[in-house]
PDB file of C-alpha atoms in Angstrom:
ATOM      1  CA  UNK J   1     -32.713  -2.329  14.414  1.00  0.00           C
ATOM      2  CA  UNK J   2     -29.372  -1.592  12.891  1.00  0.00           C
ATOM      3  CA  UNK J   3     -28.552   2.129  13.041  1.00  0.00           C
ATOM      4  CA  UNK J   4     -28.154   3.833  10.088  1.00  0.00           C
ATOM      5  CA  UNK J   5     -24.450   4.709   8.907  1.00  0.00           C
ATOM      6  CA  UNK J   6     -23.676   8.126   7.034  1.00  0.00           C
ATOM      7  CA  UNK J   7     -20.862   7.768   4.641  1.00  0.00           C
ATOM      8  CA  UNK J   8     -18.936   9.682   2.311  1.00  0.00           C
ATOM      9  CA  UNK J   9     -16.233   8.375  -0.349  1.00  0.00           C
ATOM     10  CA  UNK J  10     -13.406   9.947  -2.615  1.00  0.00           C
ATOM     11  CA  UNK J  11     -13.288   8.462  -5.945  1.00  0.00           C
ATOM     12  CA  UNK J  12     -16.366   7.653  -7.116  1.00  0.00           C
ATOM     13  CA  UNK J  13     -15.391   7.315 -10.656  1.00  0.00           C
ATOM     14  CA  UNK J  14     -12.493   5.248  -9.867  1.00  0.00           C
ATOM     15  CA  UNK J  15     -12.802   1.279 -10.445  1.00  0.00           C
ATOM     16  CA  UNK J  16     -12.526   0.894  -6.913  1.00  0.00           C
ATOM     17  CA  UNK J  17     -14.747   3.978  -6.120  1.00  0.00           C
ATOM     18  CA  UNK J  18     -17.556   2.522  -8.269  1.00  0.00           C
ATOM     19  CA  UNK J  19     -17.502  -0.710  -6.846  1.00  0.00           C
ATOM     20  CA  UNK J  20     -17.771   0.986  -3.340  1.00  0.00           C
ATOM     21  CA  UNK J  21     -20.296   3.078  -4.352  1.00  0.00           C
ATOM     22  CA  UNK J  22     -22.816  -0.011  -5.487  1.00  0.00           C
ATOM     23  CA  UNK J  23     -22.104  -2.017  -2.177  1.00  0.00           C
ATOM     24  CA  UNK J  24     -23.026   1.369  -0.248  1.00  0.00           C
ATOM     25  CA  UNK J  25     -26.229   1.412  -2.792  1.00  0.00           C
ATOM     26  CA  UNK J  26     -26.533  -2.566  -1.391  1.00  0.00           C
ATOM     27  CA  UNK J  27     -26.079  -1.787   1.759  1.00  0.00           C
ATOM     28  CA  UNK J  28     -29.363  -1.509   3.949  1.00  0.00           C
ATOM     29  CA  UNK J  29     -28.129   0.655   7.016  1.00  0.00           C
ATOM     30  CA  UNK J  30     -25.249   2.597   4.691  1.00  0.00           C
ATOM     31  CA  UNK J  31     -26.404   5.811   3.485  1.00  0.00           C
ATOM     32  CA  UNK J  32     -24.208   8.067   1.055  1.00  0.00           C
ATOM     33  CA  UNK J  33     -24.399  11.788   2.118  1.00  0.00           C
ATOM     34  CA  UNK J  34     -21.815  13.198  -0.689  1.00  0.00           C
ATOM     35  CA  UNK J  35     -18.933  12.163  -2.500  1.00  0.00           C
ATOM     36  CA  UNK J  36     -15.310  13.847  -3.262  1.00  0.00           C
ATOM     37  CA  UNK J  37     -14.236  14.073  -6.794  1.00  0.00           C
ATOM     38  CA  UNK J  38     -12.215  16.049  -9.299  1.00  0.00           C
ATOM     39  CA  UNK J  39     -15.222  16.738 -11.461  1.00  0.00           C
ATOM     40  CA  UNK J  40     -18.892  17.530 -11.405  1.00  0.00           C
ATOM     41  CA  UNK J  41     -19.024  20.007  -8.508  1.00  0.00           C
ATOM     42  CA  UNK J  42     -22.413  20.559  -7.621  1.00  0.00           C
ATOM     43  CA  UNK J  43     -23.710  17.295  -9.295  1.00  0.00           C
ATOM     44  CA  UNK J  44     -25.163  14.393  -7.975  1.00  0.00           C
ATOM     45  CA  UNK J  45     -23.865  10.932  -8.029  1.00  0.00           C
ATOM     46  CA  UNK J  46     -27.219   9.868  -9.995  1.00  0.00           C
ATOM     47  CA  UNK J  47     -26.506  12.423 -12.755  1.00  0.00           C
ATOM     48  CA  UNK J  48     -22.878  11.263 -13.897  1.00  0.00           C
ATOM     49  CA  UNK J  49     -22.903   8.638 -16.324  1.00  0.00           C
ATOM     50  CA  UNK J  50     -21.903   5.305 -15.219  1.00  0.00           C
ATOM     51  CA  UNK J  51     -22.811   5.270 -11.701  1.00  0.00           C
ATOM     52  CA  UNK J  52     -25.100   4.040  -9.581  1.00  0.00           C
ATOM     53  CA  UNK J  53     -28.911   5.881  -8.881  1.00  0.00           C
ATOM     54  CA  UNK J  54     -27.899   7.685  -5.326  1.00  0.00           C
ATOM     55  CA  UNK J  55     -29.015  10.920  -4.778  1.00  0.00           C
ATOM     56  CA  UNK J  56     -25.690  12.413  -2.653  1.00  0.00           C
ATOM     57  CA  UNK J  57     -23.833  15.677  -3.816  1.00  0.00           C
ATOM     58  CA  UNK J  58     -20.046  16.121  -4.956  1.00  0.00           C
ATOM     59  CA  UNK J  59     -17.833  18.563  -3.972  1.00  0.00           C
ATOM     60  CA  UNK J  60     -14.603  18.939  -5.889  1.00  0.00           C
ATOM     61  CA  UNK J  61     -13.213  20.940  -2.843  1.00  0.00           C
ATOM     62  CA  UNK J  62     -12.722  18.513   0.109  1.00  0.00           C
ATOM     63  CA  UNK J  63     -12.202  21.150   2.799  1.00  0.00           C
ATOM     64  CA  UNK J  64     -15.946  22.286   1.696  1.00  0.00           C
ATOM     65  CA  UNK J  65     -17.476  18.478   1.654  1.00  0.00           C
ATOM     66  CA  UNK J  66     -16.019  18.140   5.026  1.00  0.00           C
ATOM     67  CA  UNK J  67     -16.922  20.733   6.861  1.00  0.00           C
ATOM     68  CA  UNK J  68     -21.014  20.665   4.960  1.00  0.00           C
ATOM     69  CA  UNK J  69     -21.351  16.846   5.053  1.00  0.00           C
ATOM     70  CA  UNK J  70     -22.896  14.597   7.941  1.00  0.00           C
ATOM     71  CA  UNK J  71     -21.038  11.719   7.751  1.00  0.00           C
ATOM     72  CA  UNK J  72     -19.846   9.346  10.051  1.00  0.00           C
ATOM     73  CA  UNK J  73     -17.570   7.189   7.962  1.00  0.00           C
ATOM     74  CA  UNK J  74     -15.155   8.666   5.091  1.00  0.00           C
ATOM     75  CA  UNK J  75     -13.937   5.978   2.242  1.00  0.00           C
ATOM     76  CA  UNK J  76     -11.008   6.749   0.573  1.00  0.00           C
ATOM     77  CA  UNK J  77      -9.755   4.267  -2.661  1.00  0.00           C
ATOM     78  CA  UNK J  78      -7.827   7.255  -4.074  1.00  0.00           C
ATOM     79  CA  UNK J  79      -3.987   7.895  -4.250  1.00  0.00           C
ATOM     80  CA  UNK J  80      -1.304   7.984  -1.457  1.00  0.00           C
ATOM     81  CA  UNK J  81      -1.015  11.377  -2.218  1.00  0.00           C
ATOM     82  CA  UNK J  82      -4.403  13.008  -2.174  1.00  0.00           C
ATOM     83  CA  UNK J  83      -5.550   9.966   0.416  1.00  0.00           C
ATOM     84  CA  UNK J  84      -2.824  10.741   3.305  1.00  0.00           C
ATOM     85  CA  UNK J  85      -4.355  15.114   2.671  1.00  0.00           C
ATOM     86  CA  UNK J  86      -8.202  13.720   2.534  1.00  0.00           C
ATOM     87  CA  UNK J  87      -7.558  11.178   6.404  1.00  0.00           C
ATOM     88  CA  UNK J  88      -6.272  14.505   8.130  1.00  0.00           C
ATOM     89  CA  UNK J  89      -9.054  16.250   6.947  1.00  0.00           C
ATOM     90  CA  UNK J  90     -11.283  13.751   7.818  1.00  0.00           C
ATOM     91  CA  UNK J  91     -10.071  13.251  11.638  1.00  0.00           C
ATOM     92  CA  UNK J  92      -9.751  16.617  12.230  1.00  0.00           C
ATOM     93  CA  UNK J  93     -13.564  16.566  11.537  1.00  0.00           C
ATOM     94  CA  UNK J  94     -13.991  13.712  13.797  1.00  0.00           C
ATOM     95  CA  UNK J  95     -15.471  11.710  10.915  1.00  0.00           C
ATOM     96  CA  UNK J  96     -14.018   7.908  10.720  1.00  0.00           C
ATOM     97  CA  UNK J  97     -11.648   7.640   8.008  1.00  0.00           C
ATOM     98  CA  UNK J  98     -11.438   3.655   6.091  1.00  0.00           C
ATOM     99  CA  UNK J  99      -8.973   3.980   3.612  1.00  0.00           C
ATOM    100  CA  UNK J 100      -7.370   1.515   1.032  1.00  0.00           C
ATOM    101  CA  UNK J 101      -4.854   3.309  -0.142  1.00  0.00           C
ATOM    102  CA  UNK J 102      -1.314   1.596  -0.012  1.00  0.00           C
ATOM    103  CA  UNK J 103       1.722   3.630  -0.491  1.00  0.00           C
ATOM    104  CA  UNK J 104       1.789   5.704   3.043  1.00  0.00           C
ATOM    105  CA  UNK J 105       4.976   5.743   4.471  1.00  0.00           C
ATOM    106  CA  UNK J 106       6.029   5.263   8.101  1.00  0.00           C
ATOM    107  CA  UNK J 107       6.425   9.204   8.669  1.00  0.00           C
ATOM    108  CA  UNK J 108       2.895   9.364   7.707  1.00  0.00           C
ATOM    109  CA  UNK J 109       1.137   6.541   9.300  1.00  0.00           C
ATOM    110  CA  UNK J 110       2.835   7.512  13.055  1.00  0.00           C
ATOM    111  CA  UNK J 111       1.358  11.197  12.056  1.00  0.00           C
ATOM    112  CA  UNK J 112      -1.988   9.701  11.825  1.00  0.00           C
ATOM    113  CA  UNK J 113      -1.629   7.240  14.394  1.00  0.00           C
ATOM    114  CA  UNK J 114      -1.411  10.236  16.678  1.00  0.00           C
ATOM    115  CA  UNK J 115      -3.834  12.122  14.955  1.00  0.00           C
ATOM    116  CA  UNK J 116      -6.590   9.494  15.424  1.00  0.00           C
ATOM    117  CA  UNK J 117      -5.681   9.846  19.528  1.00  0.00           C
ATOM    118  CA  UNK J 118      -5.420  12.913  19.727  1.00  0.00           C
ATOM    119  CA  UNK J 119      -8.629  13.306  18.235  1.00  0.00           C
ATOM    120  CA  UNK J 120     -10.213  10.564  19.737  1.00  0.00           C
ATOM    121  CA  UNK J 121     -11.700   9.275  16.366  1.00  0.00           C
ATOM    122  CA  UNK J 122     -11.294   5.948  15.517  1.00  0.00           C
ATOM    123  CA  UNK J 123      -9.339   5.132  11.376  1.00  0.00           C
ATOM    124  CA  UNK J 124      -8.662   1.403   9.893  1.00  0.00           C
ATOM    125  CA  UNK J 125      -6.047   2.006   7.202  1.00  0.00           C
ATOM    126  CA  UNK J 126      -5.843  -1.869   4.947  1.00  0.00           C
ATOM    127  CA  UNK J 127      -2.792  -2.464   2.628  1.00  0.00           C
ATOM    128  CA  UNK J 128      -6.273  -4.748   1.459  1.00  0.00           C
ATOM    129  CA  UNK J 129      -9.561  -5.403   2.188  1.00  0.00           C
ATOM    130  CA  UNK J 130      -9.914  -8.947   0.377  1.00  0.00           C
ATOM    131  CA  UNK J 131     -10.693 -11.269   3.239  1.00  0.00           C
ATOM    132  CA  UNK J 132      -8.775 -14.001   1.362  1.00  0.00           C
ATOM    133  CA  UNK J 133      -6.006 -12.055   1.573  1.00  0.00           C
ATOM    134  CA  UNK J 134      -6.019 -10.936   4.743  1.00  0.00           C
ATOM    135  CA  UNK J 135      -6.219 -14.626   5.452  1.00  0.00           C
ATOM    136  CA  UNK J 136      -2.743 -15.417   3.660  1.00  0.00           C
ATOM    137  CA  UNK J 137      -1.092 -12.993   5.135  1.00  0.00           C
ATOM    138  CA  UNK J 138      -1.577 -14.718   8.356  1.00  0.00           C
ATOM    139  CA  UNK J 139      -1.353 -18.157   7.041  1.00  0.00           C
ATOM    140  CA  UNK J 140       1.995 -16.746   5.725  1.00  0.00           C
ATOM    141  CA  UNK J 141       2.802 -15.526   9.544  1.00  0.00           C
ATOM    142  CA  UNK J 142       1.938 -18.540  10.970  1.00  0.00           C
ATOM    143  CA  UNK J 143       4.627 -20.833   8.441  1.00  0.00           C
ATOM    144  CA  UNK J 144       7.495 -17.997   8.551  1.00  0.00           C
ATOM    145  CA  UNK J 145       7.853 -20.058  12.313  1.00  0.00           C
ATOM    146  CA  UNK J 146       9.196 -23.321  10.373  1.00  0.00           C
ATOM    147  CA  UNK J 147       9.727 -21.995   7.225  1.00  0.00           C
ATOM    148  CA  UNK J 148      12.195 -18.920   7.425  1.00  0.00           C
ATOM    149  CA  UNK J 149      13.524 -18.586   3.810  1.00  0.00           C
ATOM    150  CA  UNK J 150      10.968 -16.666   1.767  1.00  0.00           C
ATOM    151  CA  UNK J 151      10.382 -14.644  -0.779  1.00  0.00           C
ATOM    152  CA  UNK J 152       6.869 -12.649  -2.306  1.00  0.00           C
ATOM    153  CA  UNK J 153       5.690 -12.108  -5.615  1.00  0.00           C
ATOM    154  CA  UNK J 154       2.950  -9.792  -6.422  1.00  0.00           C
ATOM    155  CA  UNK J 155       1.487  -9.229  -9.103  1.00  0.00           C
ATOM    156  CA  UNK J 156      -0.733  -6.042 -10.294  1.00  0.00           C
ATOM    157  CA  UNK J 157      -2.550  -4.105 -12.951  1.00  0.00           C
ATOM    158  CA  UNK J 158      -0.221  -1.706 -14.615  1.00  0.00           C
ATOM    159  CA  UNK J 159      -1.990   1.602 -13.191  1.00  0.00           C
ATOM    160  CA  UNK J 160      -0.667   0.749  -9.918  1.00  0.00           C
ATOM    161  CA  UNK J 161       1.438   4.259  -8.869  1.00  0.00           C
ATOM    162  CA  UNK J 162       3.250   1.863  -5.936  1.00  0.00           C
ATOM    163  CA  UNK J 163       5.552  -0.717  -5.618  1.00  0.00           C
ATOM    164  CA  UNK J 164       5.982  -2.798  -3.912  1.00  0.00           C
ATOM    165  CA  UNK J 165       2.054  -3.515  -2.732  1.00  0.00           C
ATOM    166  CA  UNK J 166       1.004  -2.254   0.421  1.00  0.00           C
ATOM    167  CA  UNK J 167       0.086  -5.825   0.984  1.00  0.00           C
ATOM    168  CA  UNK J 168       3.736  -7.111   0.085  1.00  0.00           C
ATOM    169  CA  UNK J 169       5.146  -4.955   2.733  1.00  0.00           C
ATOM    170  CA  UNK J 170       2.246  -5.622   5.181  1.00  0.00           C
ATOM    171  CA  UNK J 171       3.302  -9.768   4.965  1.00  0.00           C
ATOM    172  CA  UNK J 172       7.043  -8.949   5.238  1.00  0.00           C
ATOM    173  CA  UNK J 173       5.935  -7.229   8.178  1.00  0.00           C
ATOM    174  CA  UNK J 174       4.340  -9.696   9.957  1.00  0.00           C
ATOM    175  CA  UNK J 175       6.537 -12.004   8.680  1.00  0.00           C
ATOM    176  CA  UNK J 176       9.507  -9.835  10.332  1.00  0.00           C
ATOM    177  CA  UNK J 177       7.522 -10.733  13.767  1.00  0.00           C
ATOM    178  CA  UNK J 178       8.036 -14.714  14.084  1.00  0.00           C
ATOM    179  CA  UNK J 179      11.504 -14.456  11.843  1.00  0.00           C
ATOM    180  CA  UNK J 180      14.935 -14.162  12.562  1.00  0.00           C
ATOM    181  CA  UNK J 181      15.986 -11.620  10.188  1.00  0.00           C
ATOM    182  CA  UNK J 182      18.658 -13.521   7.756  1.00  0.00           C
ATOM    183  CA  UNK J 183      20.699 -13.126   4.441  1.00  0.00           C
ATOM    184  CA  UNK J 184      18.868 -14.902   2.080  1.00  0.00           C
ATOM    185  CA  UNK J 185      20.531 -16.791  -1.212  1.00  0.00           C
ATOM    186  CA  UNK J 186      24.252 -17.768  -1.846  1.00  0.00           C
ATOM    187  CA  UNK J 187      26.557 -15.156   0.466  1.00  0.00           C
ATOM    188  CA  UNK J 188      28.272 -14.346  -2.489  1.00  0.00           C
ATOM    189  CA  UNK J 189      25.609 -13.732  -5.003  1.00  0.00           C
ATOM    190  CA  UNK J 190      25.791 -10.272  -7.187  1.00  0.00           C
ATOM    191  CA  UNK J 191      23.446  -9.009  -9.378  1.00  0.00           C
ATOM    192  CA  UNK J 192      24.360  -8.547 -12.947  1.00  0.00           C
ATOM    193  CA  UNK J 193      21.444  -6.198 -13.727  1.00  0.00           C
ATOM    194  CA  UNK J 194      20.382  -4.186 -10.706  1.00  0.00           C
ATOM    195  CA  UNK J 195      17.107  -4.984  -9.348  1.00  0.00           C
ATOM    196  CA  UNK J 196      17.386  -8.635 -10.773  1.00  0.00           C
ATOM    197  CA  UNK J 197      16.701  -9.500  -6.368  1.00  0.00           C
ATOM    198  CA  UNK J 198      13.961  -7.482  -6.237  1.00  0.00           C
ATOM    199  CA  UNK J 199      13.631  -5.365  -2.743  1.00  0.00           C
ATOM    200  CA  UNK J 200      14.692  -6.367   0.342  1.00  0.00           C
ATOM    201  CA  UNK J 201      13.108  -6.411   3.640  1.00  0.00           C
ATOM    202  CA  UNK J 202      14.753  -7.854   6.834  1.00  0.00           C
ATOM    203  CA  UNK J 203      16.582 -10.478   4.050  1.00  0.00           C
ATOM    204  CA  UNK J 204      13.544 -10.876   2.141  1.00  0.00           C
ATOM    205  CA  UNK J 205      13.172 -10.732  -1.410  1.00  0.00           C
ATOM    206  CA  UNK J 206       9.739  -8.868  -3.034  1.00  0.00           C
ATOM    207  CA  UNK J 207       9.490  -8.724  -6.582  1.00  0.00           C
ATOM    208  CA  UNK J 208       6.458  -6.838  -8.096  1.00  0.00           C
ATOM    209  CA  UNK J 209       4.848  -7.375 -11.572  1.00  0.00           C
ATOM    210  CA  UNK J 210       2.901  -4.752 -13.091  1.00  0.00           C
ATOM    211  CA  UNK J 211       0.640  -5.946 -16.060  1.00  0.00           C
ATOM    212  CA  UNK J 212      -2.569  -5.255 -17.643  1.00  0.00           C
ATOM    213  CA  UNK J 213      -5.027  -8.427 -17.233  1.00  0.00           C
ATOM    214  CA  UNK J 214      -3.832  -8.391 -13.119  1.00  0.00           C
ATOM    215  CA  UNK J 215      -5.815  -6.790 -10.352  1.00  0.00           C
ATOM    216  CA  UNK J 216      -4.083  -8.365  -7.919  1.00  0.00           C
ATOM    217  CA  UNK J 217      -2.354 -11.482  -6.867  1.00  0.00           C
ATOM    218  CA  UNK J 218       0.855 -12.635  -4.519  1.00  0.00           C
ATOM    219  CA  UNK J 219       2.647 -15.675  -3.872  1.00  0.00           C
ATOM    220  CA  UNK J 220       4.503 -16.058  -0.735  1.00  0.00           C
ATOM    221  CA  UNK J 221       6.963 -18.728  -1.286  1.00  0.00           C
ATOM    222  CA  UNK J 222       9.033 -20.607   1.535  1.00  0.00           C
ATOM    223  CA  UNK J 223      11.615 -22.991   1.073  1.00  0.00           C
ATOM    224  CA  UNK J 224      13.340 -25.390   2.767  1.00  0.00           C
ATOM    225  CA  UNK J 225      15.749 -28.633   2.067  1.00  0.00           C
ATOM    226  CA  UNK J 226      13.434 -31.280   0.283  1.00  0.00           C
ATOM    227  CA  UNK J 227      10.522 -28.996   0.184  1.00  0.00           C
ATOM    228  CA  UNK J 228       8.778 -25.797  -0.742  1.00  0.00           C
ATOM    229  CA  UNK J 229       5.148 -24.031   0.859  1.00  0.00           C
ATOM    230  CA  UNK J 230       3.528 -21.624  -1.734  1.00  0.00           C
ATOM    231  CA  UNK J 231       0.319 -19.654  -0.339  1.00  0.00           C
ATOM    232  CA  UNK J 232      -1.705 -17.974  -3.217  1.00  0.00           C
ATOM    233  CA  UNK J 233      -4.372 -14.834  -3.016  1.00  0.00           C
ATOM    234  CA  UNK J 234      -5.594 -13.729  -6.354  1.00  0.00           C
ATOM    235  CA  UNK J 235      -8.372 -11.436  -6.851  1.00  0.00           C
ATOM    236  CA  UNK J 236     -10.114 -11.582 -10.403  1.00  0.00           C
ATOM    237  CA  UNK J 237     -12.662  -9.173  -9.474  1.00  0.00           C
ATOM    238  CA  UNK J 238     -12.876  -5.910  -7.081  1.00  0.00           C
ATOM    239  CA  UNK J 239     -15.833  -7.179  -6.120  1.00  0.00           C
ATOM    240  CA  UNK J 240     -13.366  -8.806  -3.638  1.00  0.00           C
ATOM    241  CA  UNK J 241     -12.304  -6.392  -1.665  1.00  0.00           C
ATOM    242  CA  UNK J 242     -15.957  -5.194  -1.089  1.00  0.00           C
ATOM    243  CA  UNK J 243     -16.736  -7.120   2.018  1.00  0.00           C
ATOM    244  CA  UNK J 244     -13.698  -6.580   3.386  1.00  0.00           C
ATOM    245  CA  UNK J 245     -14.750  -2.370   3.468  1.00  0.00           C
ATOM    246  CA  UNK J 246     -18.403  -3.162   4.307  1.00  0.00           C
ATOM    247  CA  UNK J 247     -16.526  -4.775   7.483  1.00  0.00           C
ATOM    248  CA  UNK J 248     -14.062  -2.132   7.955  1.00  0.00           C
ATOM    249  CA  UNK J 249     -16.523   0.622   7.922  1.00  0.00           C
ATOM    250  CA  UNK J 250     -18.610  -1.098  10.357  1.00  0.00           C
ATOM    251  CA  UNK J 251     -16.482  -2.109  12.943  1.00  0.00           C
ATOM    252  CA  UNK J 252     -14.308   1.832  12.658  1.00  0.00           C
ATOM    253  CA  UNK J 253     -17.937   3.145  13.983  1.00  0.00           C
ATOM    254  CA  UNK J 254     -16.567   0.994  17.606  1.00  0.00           C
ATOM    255  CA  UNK J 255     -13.175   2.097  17.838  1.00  0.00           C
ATOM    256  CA  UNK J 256     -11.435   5.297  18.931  1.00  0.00           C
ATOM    257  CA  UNK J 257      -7.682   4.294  18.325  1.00  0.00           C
ATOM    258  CA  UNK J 258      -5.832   3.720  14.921  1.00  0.00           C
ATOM    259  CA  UNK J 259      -5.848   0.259  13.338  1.00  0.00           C
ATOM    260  CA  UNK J 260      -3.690  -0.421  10.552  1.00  0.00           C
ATOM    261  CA  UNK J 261      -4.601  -4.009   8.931  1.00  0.00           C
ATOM    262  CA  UNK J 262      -7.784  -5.621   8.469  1.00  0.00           C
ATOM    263  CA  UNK J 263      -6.508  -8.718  10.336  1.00  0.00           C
ATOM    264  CA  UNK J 264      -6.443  -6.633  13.804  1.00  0.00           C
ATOM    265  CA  UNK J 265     -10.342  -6.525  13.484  1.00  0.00           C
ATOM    266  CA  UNK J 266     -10.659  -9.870  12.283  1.00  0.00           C
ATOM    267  CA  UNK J 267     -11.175 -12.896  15.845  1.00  0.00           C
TER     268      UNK J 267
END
């Protein structure tokens, strides 16, 4: 028999907080013990309209939900800014912290890289949890080898707060790994309206696109004399990205160590 896994989650009236909350509801071993939000204090989940029938309390002050809920997993879909304050909390609780929040930067992921060992509590941090995209990032690895002039596209919805994706900078990342880092374009180029390149990483060009009707999409693009590679991701639903934290949130109950990138869990 499966053991039972206590969660909480920050959001839950998000997009991506409601869609959590219904594949926690789906889940058989997944129970909900409470939920952070900005509203409702004292509520439960089941009362506020719009989401799904779970009987599980919210707290509008997180210091209080941590320190009164049982949980052994916390979810976080929220912001960069109030995600990087809710992981401390949550690891200096010892509770397991998924979060799928993009937008951290390096300062802040090395912090909680040596939070997570200090505290001996296992965190998985994912620029995305769409399997399909985890899957083109590494595709994308795997052709920056023959194919070392690229560039990436992504595309999302117009709420976004960063740019470029988490996942953008993720590929360029483990792109960076296989690549000799190289000036990309004519040597001379110039830009007659500034940005016109996009950003730059390690000679690589990322361009984001922020429109309503996207949830979100990239291209990585690779050229070569004669011939050009595109790999495609597009999510049309954030149903997508629910497996992907059903996964994460299962396999962060094994670990002990900091794991940034679905793909490190993935065989």
């Amino acid at each position: 028999m499966t053991n039972t896994i206590n969660v909480m989650l920050a959001g839950p009236r998000g997009k991506m907080g409601t869609e959590a909350l219904k594949m926690i509801e789906n889940t058989e071993n997944f129970n909900l013990v409470g939920c952070i939000d900005r509203k409702h204090n004292g509520q439960s989940i089941k009362e506020v309209d719009g989401l799904p029938n779970l009987d599980a309390p919210i707290y509008t002050d997180a210091v209080e939900a941590f320190e009164r809920l049982n949980a052994d997993v916390f979810i976080d879909l929220t912001n960069p800014e109030t995600g990087y304050k809710h992981t401390k909390l949550a690891l200096h609780n010892h509770i397991r912290p998924v979060i799928g929040t993009s937008g951290f930067s390096e300062e802040q992921l090395e912090e909680l890289k040596q939070l997570s060992s200090s505290q001996q509590t296992g965190i998985v941090i994912a620029p995305n949890f769409a399997i399909g995209a985890v899957l083109m990032m590494r595709f994308s690895q795997m052709a920056a080898k023959y194919f070392p002039n690229v560039e990436i596209i992504e595309k999302h919805h117009d709420e976004k707060l960063d740019a470029p994706s988490g996942t953008a900078v993720k590929t360029a990342q483990l792109i960076r790994e296989v690549r000799t880092s190289q000036k990309q374009g004519h040597p001379d180029e110039h830009e007659t309206m500034d940005g016109a390149r996009g950003a730059e990483l390690d000679g690589m060009h990322i361009h984001s696109i922020r429109l309503p009707g996207f949830i979100a999409q990239q291209e990585v693009i690779f050229g070569q004399s004669g011939q050009t590679l595109t790999i495609n991701h597009n999510s049309t639903d954030r149903q997508s990205f629910m497996s992907g934290v059903k996964f994460a949130v299962e396999e962060v109950m094994k670990i002990d160590h900091f794991v940034y990138g679905l793909e490190n869990l993935m065989e």
